[in-house]
JSON list of C-alpha atoms in Angstrom, two decimals:
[
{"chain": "A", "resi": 1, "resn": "UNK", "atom": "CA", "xyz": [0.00, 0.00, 0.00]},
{"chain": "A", "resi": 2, "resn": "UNK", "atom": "CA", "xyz": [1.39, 3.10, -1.11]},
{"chain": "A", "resi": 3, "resn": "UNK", "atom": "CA", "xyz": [-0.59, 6.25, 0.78]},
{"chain": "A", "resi": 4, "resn": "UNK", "atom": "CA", "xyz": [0.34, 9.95, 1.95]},
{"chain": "A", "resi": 5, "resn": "UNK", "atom": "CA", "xyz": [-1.58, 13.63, 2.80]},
{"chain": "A", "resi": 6, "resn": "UNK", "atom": "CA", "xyz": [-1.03, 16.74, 0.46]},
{"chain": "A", "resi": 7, "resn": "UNK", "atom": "CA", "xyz": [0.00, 17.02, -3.02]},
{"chain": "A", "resi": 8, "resn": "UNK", "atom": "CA", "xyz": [3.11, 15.35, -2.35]},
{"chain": "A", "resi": 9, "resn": "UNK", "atom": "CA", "xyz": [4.98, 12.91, -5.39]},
{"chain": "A", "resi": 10, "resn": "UNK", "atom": "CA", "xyz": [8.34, 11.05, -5.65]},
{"chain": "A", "resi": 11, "resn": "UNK", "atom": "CA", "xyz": [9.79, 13.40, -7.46]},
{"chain": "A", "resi": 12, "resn": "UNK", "atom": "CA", "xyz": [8.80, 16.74, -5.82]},
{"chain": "A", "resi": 13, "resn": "UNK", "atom": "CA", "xyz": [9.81, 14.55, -2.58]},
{"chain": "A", "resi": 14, "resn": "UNK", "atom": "CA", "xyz": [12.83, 13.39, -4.40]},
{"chain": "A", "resi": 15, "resn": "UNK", "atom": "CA", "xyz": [14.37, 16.87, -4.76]},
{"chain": "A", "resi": 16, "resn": "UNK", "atom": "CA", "xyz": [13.66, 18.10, -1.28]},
{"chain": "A", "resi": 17, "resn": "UNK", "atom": "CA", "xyz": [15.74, 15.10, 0.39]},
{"chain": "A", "resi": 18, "resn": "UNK", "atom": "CA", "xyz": [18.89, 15.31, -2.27]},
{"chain": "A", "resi": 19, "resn": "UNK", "atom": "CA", "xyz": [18.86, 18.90, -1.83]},
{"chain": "A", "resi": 20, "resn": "UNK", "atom": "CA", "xyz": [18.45, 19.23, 2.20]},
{"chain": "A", "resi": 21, "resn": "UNK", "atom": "CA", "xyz": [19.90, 15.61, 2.79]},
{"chain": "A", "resi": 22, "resn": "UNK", "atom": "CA", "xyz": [22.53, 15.17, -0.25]},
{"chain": "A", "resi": 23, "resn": "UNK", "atom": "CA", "xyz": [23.24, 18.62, -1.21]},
{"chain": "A", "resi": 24, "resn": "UNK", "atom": "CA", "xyz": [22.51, 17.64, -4.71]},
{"chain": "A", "resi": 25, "resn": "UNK", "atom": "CA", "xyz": [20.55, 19.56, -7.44]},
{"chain": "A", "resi": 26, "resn": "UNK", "atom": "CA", "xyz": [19.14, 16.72, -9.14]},
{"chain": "A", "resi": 27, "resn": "UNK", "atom": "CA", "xyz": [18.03, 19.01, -11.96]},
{"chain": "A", "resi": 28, "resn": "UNK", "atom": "CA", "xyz": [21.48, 19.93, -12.12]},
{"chain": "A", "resi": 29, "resn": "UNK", "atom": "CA", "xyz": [23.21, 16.94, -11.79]},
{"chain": "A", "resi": 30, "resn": "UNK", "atom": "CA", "xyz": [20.61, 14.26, -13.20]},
{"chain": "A", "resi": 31, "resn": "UNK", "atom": "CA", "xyz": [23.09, 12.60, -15.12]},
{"chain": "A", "resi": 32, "resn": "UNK", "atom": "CA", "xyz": [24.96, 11.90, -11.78]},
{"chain": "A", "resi": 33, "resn": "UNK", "atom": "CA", "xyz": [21.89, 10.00, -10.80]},
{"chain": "A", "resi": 34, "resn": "UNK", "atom": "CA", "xyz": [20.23, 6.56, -11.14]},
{"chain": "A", "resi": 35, "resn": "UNK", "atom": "CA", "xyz": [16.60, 5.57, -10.13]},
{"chain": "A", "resi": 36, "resn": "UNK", "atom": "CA", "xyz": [15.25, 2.82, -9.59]},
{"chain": "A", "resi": 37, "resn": "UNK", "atom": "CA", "xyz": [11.51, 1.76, -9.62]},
{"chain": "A", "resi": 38, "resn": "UNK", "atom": "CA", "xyz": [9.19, -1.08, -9.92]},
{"chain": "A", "resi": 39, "resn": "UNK", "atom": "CA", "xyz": [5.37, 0.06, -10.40]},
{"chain": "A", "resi": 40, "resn": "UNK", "atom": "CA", "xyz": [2.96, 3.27, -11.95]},
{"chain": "A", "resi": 41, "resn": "UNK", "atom": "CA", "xyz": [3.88, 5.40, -8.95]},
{"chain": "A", "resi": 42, "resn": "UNK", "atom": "CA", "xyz": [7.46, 6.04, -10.31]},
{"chain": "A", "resi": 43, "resn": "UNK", "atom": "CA", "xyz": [5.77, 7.22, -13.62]},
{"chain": "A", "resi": 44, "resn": "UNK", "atom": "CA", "xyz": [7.35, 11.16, -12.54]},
{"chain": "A", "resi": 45, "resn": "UNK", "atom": "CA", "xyz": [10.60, 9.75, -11.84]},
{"chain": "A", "resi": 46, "resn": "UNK", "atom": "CA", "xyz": [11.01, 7.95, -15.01]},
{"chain": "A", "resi": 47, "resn": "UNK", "atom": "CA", "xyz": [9.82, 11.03, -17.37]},
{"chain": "A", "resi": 48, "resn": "UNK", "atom": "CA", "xyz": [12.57, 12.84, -15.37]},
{"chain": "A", "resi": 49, "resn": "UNK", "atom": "CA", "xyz": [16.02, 10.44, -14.77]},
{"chain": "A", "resi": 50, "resn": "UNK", "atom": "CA", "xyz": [17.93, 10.29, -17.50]},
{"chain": "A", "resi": 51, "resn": "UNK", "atom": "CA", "xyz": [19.25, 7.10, -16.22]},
{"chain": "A", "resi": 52, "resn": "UNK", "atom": "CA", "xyz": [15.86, 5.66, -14.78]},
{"chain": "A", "resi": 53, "resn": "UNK", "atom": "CA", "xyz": [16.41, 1.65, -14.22]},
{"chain": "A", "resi": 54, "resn": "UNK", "atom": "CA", "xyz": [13.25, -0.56, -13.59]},
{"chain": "A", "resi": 55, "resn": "UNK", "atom": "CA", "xyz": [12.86, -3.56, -12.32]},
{"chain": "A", "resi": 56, "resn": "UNK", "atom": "CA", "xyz": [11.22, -6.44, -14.40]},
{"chain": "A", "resi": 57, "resn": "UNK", "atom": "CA", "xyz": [7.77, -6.41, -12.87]},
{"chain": "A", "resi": 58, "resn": "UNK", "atom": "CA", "xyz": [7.33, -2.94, -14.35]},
{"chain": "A", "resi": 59, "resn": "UNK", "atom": "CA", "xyz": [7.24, -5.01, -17.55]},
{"chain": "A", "resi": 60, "resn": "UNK", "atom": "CA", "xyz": [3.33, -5.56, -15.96]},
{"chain": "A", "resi": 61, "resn": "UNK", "atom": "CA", "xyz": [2.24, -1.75, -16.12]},
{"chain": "A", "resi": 62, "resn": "UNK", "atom": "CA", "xyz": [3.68, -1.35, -19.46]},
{"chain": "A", "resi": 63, "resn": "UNK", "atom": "CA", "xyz": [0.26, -0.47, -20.62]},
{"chain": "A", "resi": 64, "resn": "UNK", "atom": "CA", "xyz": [0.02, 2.24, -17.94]},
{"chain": "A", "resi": 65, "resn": "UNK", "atom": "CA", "xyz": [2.80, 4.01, -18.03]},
{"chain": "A", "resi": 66, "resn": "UNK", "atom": "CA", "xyz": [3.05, 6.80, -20.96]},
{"chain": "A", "resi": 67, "resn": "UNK", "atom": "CA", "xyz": [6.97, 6.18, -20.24]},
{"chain": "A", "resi": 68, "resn": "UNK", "atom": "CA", "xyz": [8.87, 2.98, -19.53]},
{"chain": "A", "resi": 69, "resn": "UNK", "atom": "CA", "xyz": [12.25, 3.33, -17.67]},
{"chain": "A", "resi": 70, "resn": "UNK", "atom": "CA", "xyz": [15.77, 3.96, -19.68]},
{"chain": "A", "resi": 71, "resn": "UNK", "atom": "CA", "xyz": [17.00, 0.04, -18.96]},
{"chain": "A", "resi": 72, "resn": "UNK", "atom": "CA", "xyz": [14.85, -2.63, -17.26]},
{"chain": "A", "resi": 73, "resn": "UNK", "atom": "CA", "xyz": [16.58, -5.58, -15.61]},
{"chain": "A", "resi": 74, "resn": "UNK", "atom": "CA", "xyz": [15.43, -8.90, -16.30]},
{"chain": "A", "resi": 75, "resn": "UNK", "atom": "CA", "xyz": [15.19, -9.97, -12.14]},
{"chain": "A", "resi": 76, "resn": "UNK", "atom": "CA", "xyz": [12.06, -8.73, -10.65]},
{"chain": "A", "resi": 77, "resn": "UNK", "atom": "CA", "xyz": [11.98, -7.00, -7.16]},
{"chain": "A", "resi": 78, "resn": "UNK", "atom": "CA", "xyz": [15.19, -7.37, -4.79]},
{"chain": "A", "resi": 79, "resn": "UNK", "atom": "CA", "xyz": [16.80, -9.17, -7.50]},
{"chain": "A", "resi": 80, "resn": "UNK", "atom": "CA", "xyz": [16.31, -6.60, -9.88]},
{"chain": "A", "resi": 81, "resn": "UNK", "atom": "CA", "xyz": [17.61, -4.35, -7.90]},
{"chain": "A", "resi": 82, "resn": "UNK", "atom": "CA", "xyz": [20.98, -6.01, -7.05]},
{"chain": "A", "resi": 83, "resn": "UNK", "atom": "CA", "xyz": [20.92, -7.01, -10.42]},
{"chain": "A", "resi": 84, "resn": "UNK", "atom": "CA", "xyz": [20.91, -3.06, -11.44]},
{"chain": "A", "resi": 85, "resn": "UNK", "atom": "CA", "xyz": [23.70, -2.14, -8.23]},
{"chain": "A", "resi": 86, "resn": "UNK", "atom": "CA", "xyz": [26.18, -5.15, -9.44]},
{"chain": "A", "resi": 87, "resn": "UNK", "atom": "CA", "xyz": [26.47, -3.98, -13.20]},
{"chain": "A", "resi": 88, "resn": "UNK", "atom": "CA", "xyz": [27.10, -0.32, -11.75]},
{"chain": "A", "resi": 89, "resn": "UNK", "atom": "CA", "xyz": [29.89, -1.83, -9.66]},
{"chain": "A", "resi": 90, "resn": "UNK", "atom": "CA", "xyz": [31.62, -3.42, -11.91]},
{"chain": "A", "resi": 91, "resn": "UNK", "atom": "CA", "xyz": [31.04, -0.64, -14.39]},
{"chain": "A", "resi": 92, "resn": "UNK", "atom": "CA", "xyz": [33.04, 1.88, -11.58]},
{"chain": "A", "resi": 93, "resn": "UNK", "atom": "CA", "xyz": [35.63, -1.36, -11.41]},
{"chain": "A", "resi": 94, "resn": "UNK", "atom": "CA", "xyz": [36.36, -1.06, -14.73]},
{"chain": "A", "resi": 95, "resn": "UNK", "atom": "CA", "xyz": [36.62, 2.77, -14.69]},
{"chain": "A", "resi": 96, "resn": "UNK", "atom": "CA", "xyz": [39.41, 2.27, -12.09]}
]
């Protein structure tokens, strides 16, 4: 269950906490960022990341969303995830 009070969204959210928490401009820097989602509620993060990542259950609002993420892994949930985190660590190991 996904609920809150007031007009607040992910991405309005989103650019309070990297701001006050991070220090980050994430309008600035959204290159410098990756998101990752997994249902129609990340729809606003998505549209904005350049480098929006999904999860493969996504794959089951396809027909909701008027945007898919950039990349979709092919794990679903948890998996996805560290799916998405271990080819961005051995992308930096290769960098090195």
């Amino acid at each position: 269950m996904n609920g809150w009070f007031g007009s607040y969204d992910k991405l309005s959210m989103s650019r309070i906490f990297a701001a006050e928490v991070l220090f980050l401009d994430i309008d600035a820097q959204n290159s410098q960022v990756i998101f990752v989602g997994d249902s129609p509620n990340d729809a606003p993060m998505f549209s904005f990341f350049n480098n929006s990542c999904g999860v493969a259950n996504i794959r089951a609002f396809e027909n909701d969303l008027d945007l898919l993420p950039t990349w979709v892994a092919s794990g679903s949930g948890g998996a996805g995830f560290c799916e998405i985190a271990n080819i961005l660590l051995e992308s930096r190991k290769k960098e090195k």
